[in-house]
PDB file of N, CA and C in Angstrom:
ATOM      1  N   MET A   1       8.438 -25.661   6.305  1.00 76.00           N
ATOM      2  CA  MET A   1       7.567 -25.489   5.373  1.00 76.00           C
ATOM      3  C   MET A   1       6.485 -24.912   6.418  1.00 76.00           C
ATOM      4  N   ARG A   2       6.167 -25.118   7.844  1.00 75.00           N
ATOM      5  CA  ARG A   2       5.116 -24.012   8.534  1.00 75.00           C
ATOM      6  C   ARG A   2       5.958 -22.731   8.337  1.00 75.00           C
ATOM      7  N   ARG A   3       7.146 -22.297   8.626  1.00 72.00           N
ATOM      8  CA  ARG A   3       7.780 -21.093   8.652  1.00 72.00           C
ATOM      9  C   ARG A   3       7.464 -20.362   7.197  1.00 72.00           C
ATOM     10  N   LEU A   4       7.226 -20.775   6.420  1.00 60.00           N
ATOM     11  CA  LEU A   4       6.953 -20.247   4.837  1.00 60.00           C
ATOM     12  C   LEU A   4       5.332 -20.028   4.739  1.00 60.00           C
ATOM     13  N   LEU A   5       4.843 -20.560   5.546  1.00 60.00           N
ATOM     14  CA  LEU A   5       3.029 -20.587   5.977  1.00 60.00           C
ATOM     15  C   LEU A   5       2.887 -19.602   6.527  1.00 60.00           C
ATOM     16  N   ILE A   6       3.829 -19.352   7.754  1.00 68.00           N
ATOM     17  CA  ILE A   6       3.105 -17.905   8.245  1.00 68.00           C
ATOM     18  C   ILE A   6       3.941 -17.070   7.971  1.00 68.00           C
ATOM     19  N   LEU A   7       4.741 -17.158   7.129  1.00 64.00           N
ATOM     20  CA  LEU A   7       5.378 -16.026   6.402  1.00 64.00           C
ATOM     21  C   LEU A   7       3.932 -15.468   5.469  1.00 64.00           C
ATOM     22  N   LEU A   8       3.918 -16.669   4.548  1.00 60.00           N
ATOM     23  CA  LEU A   8       2.543 -16.347   3.324  1.00 60.00           C
ATOM     24  C   LEU A   8       1.259 -15.437   4.425  1.00 60.00           C
ATOM     25  N   MET A   9       0.923 -16.158   5.330  1.00 62.00           N
ATOM     26  CA  MET A   9      -0.072 -15.521   6.031  1.00 62.00           C
ATOM     27  C   MET A   9       0.467 -14.354   6.309  1.00 62.00           C
ATOM     28  N   LEU A  10       1.038 -13.904   7.006  1.00 61.00           N
ATOM     29  CA  LEU A  10       1.256 -12.989   7.714  1.00 61.00           C
ATOM     30  C   LEU A  10       1.023 -11.842   5.982  1.00 61.00           C
ATOM     31  N   CYS A  11       2.129 -12.151   5.105  1.00 60.00           N
ATOM     32  CA  CYS A  11       1.691 -10.969   4.304  1.00 60.00           C
ATOM     33  C   CYS A  11       0.373 -11.043   3.786  1.00 60.00           C
ATOM     34  N   LEU A  12      -0.581 -11.994   3.488  1.00 62.00           N
ATOM     35  CA  LEU A  12      -1.786 -12.167   2.679  1.00 62.00           C
ATOM     36  C   LEU A  12      -2.403 -11.394   3.808  1.00 62.00           C
ATOM     37  N   GLY A  13      -2.284 -11.085   5.127  1.00 61.00           N
ATOM     38  CA  GLY A  13      -2.753 -10.374   6.314  1.00 61.00           C
ATOM     39  C   GLY A  13      -2.867  -9.177   6.185  1.00 61.00           C
ATOM     40  N   LEU A  14      -0.798  -8.761   6.073  1.00 53.00           N
ATOM     41  CA  LEU A  14      -0.899  -7.282   5.588  1.00 53.00           C
ATOM     42  C   LEU A  14      -1.671  -6.258   4.309  1.00 53.00           C
ATOM     43  N   ALA A  15      -1.493  -7.208   3.238  1.00 51.00           N
ATOM     44  CA  ALA A  15      -2.132  -6.732   1.891  1.00 51.00           C
ATOM     45  C   ALA A  15      -3.947  -6.326   1.716  1.00 51.00           C
ATOM     46  N   SER A  16      -4.581  -7.849   2.946  1.00 52.00           N
ATOM     47  CA  SER A  16      -5.838  -7.125   2.782  1.00 52.00           C
ATOM     48  C   SER A  16      -6.353  -6.209   3.927  1.00 52.00           C
ATOM     49  N   LEU A  17      -4.869  -5.439   4.418  1.00 53.00           N
ATOM     50  CA  LEU A  17      -5.268  -4.377   5.155  1.00 53.00           C
ATOM     51  C   LEU A  17      -4.804  -3.064   4.104  1.00 53.00           C
ATOM     52  N   GLY A  18      -3.825  -3.141   3.185  1.00 50.00           N
ATOM     53  CA  GLY A  18      -3.546  -2.459   2.141  1.00 50.00           C
ATOM     54  C   GLY A  18      -2.419  -1.992   3.303  1.00 50.00           C
ATOM     55  N   ILE A  19      -1.649  -2.371   3.575  1.00 49.00           N
ATOM     56  CA  ILE A  19       0.086  -2.429   4.200  1.00 49.00           C
ATOM     57  C   ILE A  19       1.168  -3.037   3.748  1.00 49.00           C
ATOM     58  N   PRO A  20       1.691  -2.703   2.615  1.00 50.00           N
ATOM     59  CA  PRO A  20       2.668  -3.494   1.933  1.00 50.00           C
ATOM     60  C   PRO A  20       3.630  -4.410   2.419  1.00 50.00           C
ATOM     61  N   ALA A  21       3.712  -5.726   1.998  1.00 45.00           N
ATOM     62  CA  ALA A  21       4.623  -6.466   3.042  1.00 45.00           C
ATOM     63  C   ALA A  21       6.058  -5.832   3.143  1.00 45.00           C
ATOM     64  N   VAL A  22       6.536  -5.089   1.973  1.00 47.00           N
ATOM     65  CA  VAL A  22       7.709  -4.681   1.996  1.00 47.00           C
ATOM     66  C   VAL A  22       7.643  -3.461   1.303  1.00 47.00           C
ATOM     67  N   ALA A  23       8.332  -2.551   1.742  1.00 56.00           N
ATOM     68  CA  ALA A  23       8.425  -1.303   1.188  1.00 56.00           C
ATOM     69  C   ALA A  23       9.283  -0.812   0.655  1.00 56.00           C
ATOM     70  N   ALA A  24       8.286  -0.735  -0.769  1.00 71.00           N
ATOM     71  CA  ALA A  24       9.741  -0.126  -2.417  1.00 71.00           C
ATOM     72  C   ALA A  24      10.228   0.909  -2.366  1.00 71.00           C
ATOM     73  N   GLU A  25      11.774   0.922  -2.602  1.00 87.00           N
ATOM     74  CA  GLU A  25      12.506   1.433  -2.884  1.00 87.00           C
ATOM     75  C   GLU A  25      12.179   2.677  -3.942  1.00 87.00           C
ATOM     76  N   LEU A  26      12.641   3.514  -3.056  1.00 91.00           N
ATOM     77  CA  LEU A  26      12.888   4.960  -4.336  1.00 91.00           C
ATOM     78  C   LEU A  26      13.507   4.890  -5.668  1.00 91.00           C
ATOM     79  N   PRO A  27      13.676   5.071  -6.112  1.00 92.00           N
ATOM     80  CA  PRO A  27      13.917   5.604  -8.054  1.00 92.00           C
ATOM     81  C   PRO A  27      15.576   6.367  -7.338  1.00 92.00           C
ATOM     82  N   PRO A  28      16.973   6.493  -7.843  1.00 91.00           N
ATOM     83  CA  PRO A  28      18.225   6.950  -7.293  1.00 91.00           C
ATOM     84  C   PRO A  28      17.398   8.321  -7.869  1.00 91.00           C
ATOM     85  N   VAL A  29      17.982   9.189  -6.864  1.00 94.00           N
ATOM     86  CA  VAL A  29      17.712  10.855  -6.815  1.00 94.00           C
ATOM     87  C   VAL A  29      18.588  11.715  -7.680  1.00 94.00           C
ATOM     88  N   ARG A  30      18.934  12.615  -9.517  1.00 94.00           N
ATOM     89  CA  ARG A  30      19.634  13.128  -8.963  1.00 94.00           C
ATOM     90  C   ARG A  30      19.637  14.487  -9.510  1.00 94.00           C
ATOM     91  N   HIS A  31      20.608  14.828  -8.698  1.00 95.00           N
ATOM     92  CA  HIS A  31      20.237  15.961  -8.936  1.00 95.00           C
ATOM     93  C   HIS A  31      20.706  17.199 -10.370  1.00 95.00           C
ATOM     94  N   LEU A  32      19.615  18.084 -10.258  1.00 96.00           N
ATOM     95  CA  LEU A  32      20.249  19.506 -11.738  1.00 96.00           C
ATOM     96  C   LEU A  32      20.606  19.905 -11.361  1.00 96.00           C
ATOM     97  N   ASP A  33      21.633  20.241 -12.428  1.00 96.00           N
ATOM     98  CA  ASP A  33      22.317  21.388 -12.994  1.00 96.00           C
ATOM     99  C   ASP A  33      20.892  22.618 -11.993  1.00 96.00           C
ATOM    100  N   THR A  34      20.078  22.532 -13.143  1.00 96.00           N
ATOM    101  CA  THR A  34      18.914  23.792 -13.494  1.00 96.00           C
ATOM    102  C   THR A  34      17.822  23.296 -12.712  1.00 96.00           C
ATOM    103  N   PRO A  35      17.204  23.347 -11.253  1.00 97.00           N
ATOM    104  CA  PRO A  35      16.009  22.905 -10.716  1.00 97.00           C
ATOM    105  C   PRO A  35      14.489  23.047 -11.842  1.00 97.00           C
ATOM    106  N   ILE A  36      13.520  22.285 -12.011  1.00 97.00           N
ATOM    107  CA  ILE A  36      12.485  22.777 -12.348  1.00 97.00           C
ATOM    108  C   ILE A  36      11.394  23.525 -11.386  1.00 97.00           C
ATOM    109  N   ASP A  37      11.200  24.372 -12.565  1.00 96.00           N
ATOM    110  CA  ASP A  37      10.509  25.501 -11.734  1.00 96.00           C
ATOM    111  C   ASP A  37       8.523  24.878 -12.085  1.00 96.00           C
ATOM    112  N   VAL A  38       8.440  24.130 -10.811  1.00 96.00           N
ATOM    113  CA  VAL A  38       6.969  23.450 -11.396  1.00 96.00           C
ATOM    114  C   VAL A  38       6.039  24.103 -10.944  1.00 96.00           C
ATOM    115  N   ASN A  39       6.179  25.401 -11.530  1.00 94.00           N
ATOM    116  CA  ASN A  39       4.616  26.238 -11.522  1.00 94.00           C
ATOM    117  C   ASN A  39       4.430  26.676 -12.940  1.00 94.00           C
ATOM    118  N   ASN A  40       5.782  25.990 -13.671  1.00 92.00           N
ATOM    119  CA  ASN A  40       5.993  27.039 -15.498  1.00 92.00           C
ATOM    120  C   ASN A  40       5.845  25.942 -15.915  1.00 92.00           C
ATOM    121  N   THR A  41       6.501  24.853 -15.387  1.00 91.00           N
ATOM    122  CA  THR A  41       7.711  23.761 -16.346  1.00 91.00           C
ATOM    123  C   THR A  41       6.399  22.784 -17.354  1.00 91.00           C
ATOM    124  N   ILE A  42       6.767  22.113 -18.328  1.00 91.00           N
ATOM    125  CA  ILE A  42       6.346  21.625 -19.041  1.00 91.00           C
ATOM    126  C   ILE A  42       6.400  20.113 -18.408  1.00 91.00           C
ATOM    127  N   LEU A  43       5.336  18.953 -19.121  1.00 92.00           N
ATOM    128  CA  LEU A  43       5.424  17.810 -18.516  1.00 92.00           C
ATOM    129  C   LEU A  43       7.050  17.196 -18.617  1.00 92.00           C
ATOM    130  N   ARG A  44       7.510  16.819 -20.131  1.00 93.00           N
ATOM    131  CA  ARG A  44       8.436  16.449 -20.401  1.00 93.00           C
ATOM    132  C   ARG A  44       9.588  16.806 -19.545  1.00 93.00           C
ATOM    133  N   ASN A  45       9.629  17.991 -18.994  1.00 94.00           N
ATOM    134  CA  ASN A  45      10.883  18.511 -18.330  1.00 94.00           C
ATOM    135  C   ASN A  45      11.122  17.551 -17.142  1.00 94.00           C
ATOM    136  N   TYR A  46      10.511  16.791 -16.514  1.00 96.00           N
ATOM    137  CA  TYR A  46       9.972  16.087 -15.524  1.00 96.00           C
ATOM    138  C   TYR A  46      11.035  14.160 -16.105  1.00 96.00           C
ATOM    139  N   ARG A  47      11.029  14.360 -16.914  1.00 96.00           N
ATOM    140  CA  ARG A  47      11.784  13.014 -17.402  1.00 96.00           C
ATOM    141  C   ARG A  47      13.065  12.782 -16.885  1.00 96.00           C
ATOM    142  N   GLN A  48      13.560  13.961 -16.482  1.00 96.00           N
ATOM    143  CA  GLN A  48      14.710  13.760 -15.674  1.00 96.00           C
ATOM    144  C   GLN A  48      15.067  13.467 -14.564  1.00 96.00           C
ATOM    145  N   LEU A  49      13.589  13.859 -14.142  1.00 97.00           N
ATOM    146  CA  LEU A  49      13.950  12.801 -12.821  1.00 97.00           C
ATOM    147  C   LEU A  49      13.335  11.635 -12.608  1.00 97.00           C
ATOM    148  N   PRO A  50      14.320  10.343 -12.437  1.00 97.00           N
ATOM    149  CA  PRO A  50      13.768   9.103 -12.144  1.00 97.00           C
ATOM    150  C   PRO A  50      12.736   8.830 -11.238  1.00 97.00           C
ATOM    151  N   GLY A  51      11.694   7.616 -11.854  1.00 96.00           N
ATOM    152  CA  GLY A  51       9.700   8.210 -11.444  1.00 96.00           C
ATOM    153  C   GLY A  51       8.809   8.881 -11.199  1.00 96.00           C
ATOM    154  N   PHE A  52       9.322  10.188 -11.961  1.00 97.00           N
ATOM    155  CA  PHE A  52       8.133  10.976 -12.183  1.00 97.00           C
ATOM    156  C   PHE A  52       7.784  11.037 -13.464  1.00 97.00           C
ATOM    157  N   TYR A  53       8.199  10.625 -14.515  1.00 95.00           N
ATOM    158  CA  TYR A  53       7.649  10.578 -15.774  1.00 95.00           C
ATOM    159  C   TYR A  53       6.859   9.184 -16.215  1.00 95.00           C
ATOM    160  N   PRO A  54       5.735   9.606 -16.683  1.00 94.00           N
ATOM    161  CA  PRO A  54       4.726  10.672 -16.742  1.00 94.00           C
ATOM    162  C   PRO A  54       3.560  10.845 -16.014  1.00 94.00           C
ATOM    163  N   THR A  55       3.044   9.423 -14.996  1.00 96.00           N
ATOM    164  CA  THR A  55       2.257  10.078 -14.310  1.00 96.00           C
ATOM    165  C   THR A  55       2.364  10.807 -13.088  1.00 96.00           C
ATOM    166  N   LEU A  56       3.685  10.616 -12.164  1.00 97.00           N
ATOM    167  CA  LEU A  56       3.871  11.433 -11.266  1.00 97.00           C
ATOM    168  C   LEU A  56       3.616  13.289 -11.696  1.00 97.00           C
ATOM    169  N   ALA A  57       4.473  13.400 -13.016  1.00 96.00           N
ATOM    170  CA  ALA A  57       4.792  14.716 -13.761  1.00 96.00           C
ATOM    171  C   ALA A  57       3.475  15.073 -14.339  1.00 96.00           C
ATOM    172  N   ARG A  58       2.470  14.286 -14.880  1.00 95.00           N
ATOM    173  CA  ARG A  58       0.898  14.545 -15.449  1.00 95.00           C
ATOM    174  C   ARG A  58       0.108  15.557 -13.770  1.00 95.00           C
ATOM    175  N   ILE A  59       0.700  14.606 -12.706  1.00 97.00           N
ATOM    176  CA  ILE A  59      -0.381  15.144 -11.809  1.00 97.00           C
ATOM    177  C   ILE A  59      -0.087  16.282 -10.920  1.00 97.00           C
ATOM    178  N   LEU A  60       1.772  16.245 -11.097  1.00 97.00           N
ATOM    179  CA  LEU A  60       2.445  17.552 -10.428  1.00 97.00           C
ATOM    180  C   LEU A  60       1.893  18.847 -11.386  1.00 97.00           C
ATOM    181  N   VAL A  61       1.920  18.494 -12.871  1.00 94.00           N
ATOM    182  CA  VAL A  61       1.720  19.891 -14.076  1.00 94.00           C
ATOM    183  C   VAL A  61       0.399  20.735 -13.928  1.00 94.00           C
ATOM    184  N   LYS A  62      -0.599  19.375 -13.475  1.00 94.00           N
ATOM    185  CA  LYS A  62      -2.274  19.660 -13.562  1.00 94.00           C
ATOM    186  C   LYS A  62      -2.312  20.173 -12.421  1.00 94.00           C
ATOM    187  N   ASN A  63      -1.928  19.865 -11.214  1.00 95.00           N
ATOM    188  CA  ASN A  63      -2.355  20.894  -9.898  1.00 95.00           C
ATOM    189  C   ASN A  63      -1.418  22.069  -9.709  1.00 95.00           C
ATOM    190  N   ALA A  64      -0.550  22.735 -10.544  1.00 93.00           N
ATOM    191  CA  ALA A  64       0.448  23.922 -10.639  1.00 93.00           C
ATOM    192  C   ALA A  64      -0.941  25.250 -10.483  1.00 93.00           C
ATOM    193  N   PRO A  65      -0.279  25.809  -9.376  1.00 94.00           N
ATOM    194  CA  PRO A  65       0.662  26.554  -8.822  1.00 94.00           C
ATOM    195  C   PRO A  65       1.127  25.978  -7.858  1.00 94.00           C
ATOM    196  N   TYR A  66       1.872  26.326  -7.165  1.00 96.00           N
ATOM    197  CA  TYR A  66       2.494  25.943  -5.647  1.00 96.00           C
ATOM    198  C   TYR A  66       3.377  26.663  -5.106  1.00 96.00           C
ATOM    199  N   LYS A  67       3.007  26.951  -3.616  1.00 97.00           N
ATOM    200  CA  LYS A  67       3.889  28.308  -2.885  1.00 97.00           C
ATOM    201  C   LYS A  67       4.519  27.240  -2.583  1.00 97.00           C
ATOM    202  N   SER A  68       5.126  26.115  -2.140  1.00 97.00           N
ATOM    203  CA  SER A  68       6.305  25.744  -1.456  1.00 97.00           C
ATOM    204  C   SER A  68       6.294  24.115  -1.708  1.00 97.00           C
ATOM    205  N   LEU A  69       7.106  23.278  -0.747  1.00 98.00           N
ATOM    206  CA  LEU A  69       7.260  21.812  -1.266  1.00 98.00           C
ATOM    207  C   LEU A  69       5.450  21.901  -0.428  1.00 98.00           C
ATOM    208  N   GLU A  70       4.918  22.267   0.922  1.00 98.00           N
ATOM    209  CA  GLU A  70       4.558  20.932   1.145  1.00 98.00           C
ATOM    210  C   GLU A  70       2.929  22.226   0.967  1.00 98.00           C
ATOM    211  N   ASP A  71       2.723  22.766  -0.176  1.00 97.00           N
ATOM    212  CA  ASP A  71       1.712  22.981  -0.793  1.00 97.00           C
ATOM    213  C   ASP A  71       1.670  21.932  -1.644  1.00 97.00           C
ATOM    214  N   MET A  72       2.880  21.099  -2.907  1.00 97.00           N
ATOM    215  CA  MET A  72       2.387  20.470  -3.826  1.00 97.00           C
ATOM    216  C   MET A  72       1.957  18.676  -2.719  1.00 97.00           C
ATOM    217  N   LEU A  73       2.754  19.037  -1.629  1.00 98.00           N
ATOM    218  CA  LEU A  73       2.298  17.544  -0.623  1.00 98.00           C
ATOM    219  C   LEU A  73       1.153  17.588  -0.240  1.00 98.00           C
ATOM    220  N   LYS A  74       0.246  18.795  -0.903  1.00 98.00           N
ATOM    221  CA  LYS A  74      -0.799  17.997  -0.376  1.00 98.00           C
ATOM    222  C   LYS A  74      -2.400  17.433  -1.395  1.00 98.00           C
ATOM    223  N   ILE A  75      -1.531  17.707  -2.714  1.00 98.00           N
ATOM    224  CA  ILE A  75      -2.552  17.224  -3.729  1.00 98.00           C
ATOM    225  C   ILE A  75      -3.064  16.021  -2.837  1.00 98.00           C
ATOM    226  N   PRO A  76      -4.127  15.709  -3.152  1.00 96.00           N
ATOM    227  CA  PRO A  76      -5.318  14.670  -2.530  1.00 96.00           C
ATOM    228  C   PRO A  76      -4.855  13.347  -3.215  1.00 96.00           C
ATOM    229  N   GLU A  77      -4.382  12.891  -5.073  1.00 96.00           N
ATOM    230  CA  GLU A  77      -4.299  11.890  -5.260  1.00 96.00           C
ATOM    231  C   GLU A  77      -2.782  11.341  -5.259  1.00 96.00           C
ATOM    232  N   LEU A  78      -1.941  12.127  -4.578  1.00 98.00           N
ATOM    233  CA  LEU A  78      -1.195  11.713  -4.081  1.00 98.00           C
ATOM    234  C   LEU A  78      -0.423   9.925  -3.431  1.00 98.00           C
ATOM    235  N   THR A  79      -0.316   9.292  -3.654  1.00 97.00           N
ATOM    236  CA  THR A  79       0.462   8.031  -2.975  1.00 97.00           C
ATOM    237  C   THR A  79       1.540   8.252  -1.655  1.00 97.00           C
ATOM    238  N   GLU A  80       1.485   7.955  -1.000  1.00 97.00           N
ATOM    239  CA  GLU A  80       2.978   7.916   0.204  1.00 97.00           C
ATOM    240  C   GLU A  80       3.899   7.432  -0.411  1.00 97.00           C
ATOM    241  N   GLN A  81       4.329   6.730  -1.802  1.00 97.00           N
ATOM    242  CA  GLN A  81       5.095   6.940  -2.666  1.00 97.00           C
ATOM    243  C   GLN A  81       5.734   7.607  -3.342  1.00 97.00           C
ATOM    244  N   GLN A  82       4.762   8.406  -3.525  1.00 97.00           N
ATOM    245  CA  GLN A  82       5.206   9.788  -4.429  1.00 97.00           C
ATOM    246  C   GLN A  82       5.160  10.697  -3.674  1.00 97.00           C
ATOM    247  N   LYS A  83       4.634  11.003  -2.455  1.00 98.00           N
ATOM    248  CA  LYS A  83       5.050  12.466  -2.123  1.00 98.00           C
ATOM    249  C   LYS A  83       6.579  12.007  -0.953  1.00 98.00           C
ATOM    250  N   ALA A  84       6.715  10.861  -0.989  1.00 97.00           N
ATOM    251  CA  ALA A  84       8.308  10.315  -0.523  1.00 97.00           C
ATOM    252  C   ALA A  84       9.432  10.549  -1.842  1.00 97.00           C
ATOM    253  N   LEU A  85       8.484  10.572  -2.749  1.00 97.00           N
ATOM    254  CA  LEU A  85       9.747  11.082  -3.678  1.00 97.00           C
ATOM    255  C   LEU A  85       9.805  12.329  -4.431  1.00 97.00           C
ATOM    256  N   ILE A  86       8.804  13.308  -4.399  1.00 98.00           N
ATOM    257  CA  ILE A  86       9.099  14.316  -4.008  1.00 98.00           C
ATOM    258  C   ILE A  86       9.837  15.259  -2.889  1.00 98.00           C
ATOM    259  N   ARG A  87       9.649  14.454  -1.757  1.00 98.00           N
ATOM    260  CA  ARG A  87       9.971  14.964  -0.241  1.00 98.00           C
ATOM    261  C   ARG A  87      11.935  14.549  -0.959  1.00 98.00           C
ATOM    262  N   ALA A  88      11.929  13.471  -1.855  1.00 97.00           N
ATOM    263  CA  ALA A  88      13.696  13.232  -1.719  1.00 97.00           C
ATOM    264  C   ALA A  88      14.260  13.627  -3.006  1.00 97.00           C
ATOM    265  N   ASN A  89      13.472  14.630  -3.880  1.00 98.00           N
ATOM    266  CA  ASN A  89      14.238  15.094  -4.672  1.00 98.00           C
ATOM    267  C   ASN A  89      13.741  17.180  -4.642  1.00 98.00           C
ATOM    268  N   ALA A  90      13.238  17.408  -3.315  1.00 98.00           N
ATOM    269  CA  ALA A  90      12.955  18.732  -3.432  1.00 98.00           C
ATOM    270  C   ALA A  90      14.349  19.670  -3.449  1.00 98.00           C
ATOM    271  N   GLU A  91      15.267  19.006  -3.576  1.00 97.00           N
ATOM    272  CA  GLU A  91      16.590  20.439  -4.264  1.00 97.00           C
ATOM    273  C   GLU A  91      16.102  20.697  -5.882  1.00 97.00           C
ATOM    274  N   ASN A  92      15.528  19.893  -6.241  1.00 98.00           N
ATOM    275  CA  ASN A  92      15.665  19.974  -7.667  1.00 98.00           C
ATOM    276  C   ASN A  92      14.343  20.721  -8.233  1.00 98.00           C
ATOM    277  N   PHE A  93      13.558  21.124  -6.861  1.00 98.00           N
ATOM    278  CA  PHE A  93      12.592  22.214  -7.299  1.00 98.00           C
ATOM    279  C   PHE A  93      12.148  23.649  -6.816  1.00 98.00           C
ATOM    280  N   VAL A  94      11.935  24.607  -7.883  1.00 98.00           N
ATOM    281  CA  VAL A  94      12.349  25.837  -7.672  1.00 98.00           C
ATOM    282  C   VAL A  94      10.314  25.741  -8.146  1.00 98.00           C
ATOM    283  N   PHE A  95       9.991  27.707  -6.689  1.00 97.00           N
ATOM    284  CA  PHE A  95       8.734  27.800  -7.524  1.00 97.00           C
ATOM    285  C   PHE A  95       8.643  29.280  -7.772  1.00 97.00           C
ATOM    286  N   GLY A  96       8.575  29.235  -8.541  1.00 94.00           N
ATOM    287  CA  GLY A  96       8.897  30.270  -9.365  1.00 94.00           C
ATOM    288  C   GLY A  96       7.294  31.380  -9.588  1.00 94.00           C
ATOM    289  N   GLU A  97       6.834  32.400  -9.546  1.00 93.00           N
ATOM    290  CA  GLU A  97       5.800  32.838 -10.244  1.00 93.00           C
ATOM    291  C   GLU A  97       5.103  32.301 -11.464  1.00 93.00           C
ATOM    292  N   TYR A  98       3.683  32.302 -10.802  1.00 88.00           N
ATOM    293  CA  TYR A  98       3.320  31.161 -11.851  1.00 88.00           C
ATOM    294  C   TYR A  98       2.797  32.871 -12.855  1.00 88.00           C
ATOM    295  N   ARG A  99       3.296  32.602 -14.810  1.00 82.00           N
ATOM    296  CA  ARG A  99       2.221  33.012 -15.648  1.00 82.00           C
ATOM    297  C   ARG A  99       1.152  32.443 -16.265  1.00 82.00           C
ATOM    298  N   GLU A 100       0.365  33.197 -15.277  1.00 74.00           N
ATOM    299  CA  GLU A 100      -0.912  32.983 -15.805  1.00 74.00           C
ATOM    300  C   GLU A 100      -1.323  33.166 -17.243  1.00 74.00           C
ATOM    301  N   GLY A 101      -1.751  32.367 -18.661  1.00 65.00           N
ATOM    302  CA  GLY A 101      -1.685  32.373 -19.680  1.00 65.00           C
ATOM    303  C   GLY A 101      -0.570  32.581 -20.283  1.00 65.00           C
ATOM    304  N   ALA A 102       0.664  32.043 -20.255  1.00 56.00           N
ATOM    305  CA  ALA A 102       1.489  32.213 -20.280  1.00 56.00           C
ATOM    306  C   ALA A 102       1.663  30.712 -21.401  1.00 56.00           C
ATOM    307  N   SER A 103       1.513  29.802 -20.600  1.00 59.00           N
ATOM    308  CA  SER A 103       1.171  28.348 -21.395  1.00 59.00           C
ATOM    309  C   SER A 103      -0.339  27.607 -20.669  1.00 59.00           C
ATOM    310  N   GLN A 104      -0.641  27.271 -21.872  1.00 57.00           N
ATOM    311  CA  GLN A 104      -2.255  26.826 -21.537  1.00 57.00           C
ATOM    312  C   GLN A 104      -1.485  25.097 -21.014  1.00 57.00           C
ATOM    313  N   LEU A 105      -2.865  24.788 -20.001  1.00 55.00           N
ATOM    314  CA  LEU A 105      -2.849  23.280 -19.390  1.00 55.00           C
ATOM    315  C   LEU A 105      -1.807  22.670 -20.626  1.00 55.00           C
ATOM    316  N   GLU A 106      -2.982  22.541 -21.098  1.00 54.00           N
ATOM    317  CA  GLU A 106      -2.991  21.134 -22.452  1.00 54.00           C
ATOM    318  C   GLU A 106      -1.719  21.385 -23.295  1.00 54.00           C
ATOM    319  N   ASN A 107      -0.760  22.985 -23.230  1.00 56.00           N
ATOM    320  CA  ASN A 107       0.314  22.810 -23.660  1.00 56.00           C
ATOM    321  C   ASN A 107       1.593  22.457 -22.941  1.00 56.00           C
ATOM    322  N   ARG A 108       0.530  22.490 -21.634  1.00 60.00           N
ATOM    323  CA  ARG A 108       2.156  22.406 -20.655  1.00 60.00           C
ATOM    324  C   ARG A 108       2.515  20.644 -20.539  1.00 60.00           C
ATOM    325  N   ILE A 109       0.973  20.154 -20.742  1.00 61.00           N
ATOM    326  CA  ILE A 109       0.966  18.098 -20.904  1.00 61.00           C
ATOM    327  C   ILE A 109       1.531  17.860 -22.239  1.00 61.00           C
ATOM    328  N   ASN A 110       1.158  18.322 -23.312  1.00 61.00           N
ATOM    329  CA  ASN A 110       1.492  17.718 -23.941  1.00 61.00           C
ATOM    330  C   ASN A 110       1.842  18.888 -25.217  1.00 61.00           C
ATOM    331  N   GLN A 111       3.233  18.546 -25.848  1.00 55.00           N
ATOM    332  CA  GLN A 111       3.928  20.277 -26.207  1.00 55.00           C
ATOM    333  C   GLN A 111       3.445  19.185 -28.258  1.00 55.00           C
ATOM    334  N   GLY A 112       3.484  18.477 -28.712  1.00 56.00           N
ATOM    335  CA  GLY A 112       3.317  18.054 -29.736  1.00 56.00           C
ATOM    336  C   GLY A 112       4.271  17.511 -30.262  1.00 56.00           C
ATOM    337  N   TYR A 113       5.142  17.089 -29.769  1.00 54.00           N
ATOM    338  CA  TYR A 113       6.764  16.486 -29.808  1.00 54.00           C
ATOM    339  C   TYR A 113       6.235  15.251 -30.515  1.00 54.00           C
ATOM    340  N   TYR A 114       6.454  14.756 -31.573  1.00 46.00           N
ATOM    341  CA  TYR A 114       6.456  13.557 -32.081  1.00 46.00           C
ATOM    342  C   TYR A 114       7.109  12.481 -33.668  1.00 46.00           C
ATOM    343  N   GLY A 115       8.146  12.949 -32.863  1.00 49.00           N
ATOM    344  CA  GLY A 115       9.517  12.475 -33.938  1.00 49.00           C
ATOM    345  C   GLY A 115      10.633  11.552 -33.118  1.00 49.00           C
TER     346      GLY A 115
END
């Protein structure tokens, strides 16, 4: 009982500092045959990668274009968990030349598929 109480106090103490008591596991990495062009893709394409859709996908689409993986990781609103997920999936991304005007941001986020 005493050990349980000590463990509970430790967990509560870590939580109050903003430190998770147990690190969350990342979803499994899925290796895509065709990498995602992060500068020109639509939100729905991130559905291929576990853990990305919709929240992280929206952040990535909204903040494009990127020059590199390091550039992606500089988005201020990313959590450490999201950064780890991006790093784990690095081989699934390419950084094509941004085609300005080719697709408005609203269309990249919502393609209007309602079926």
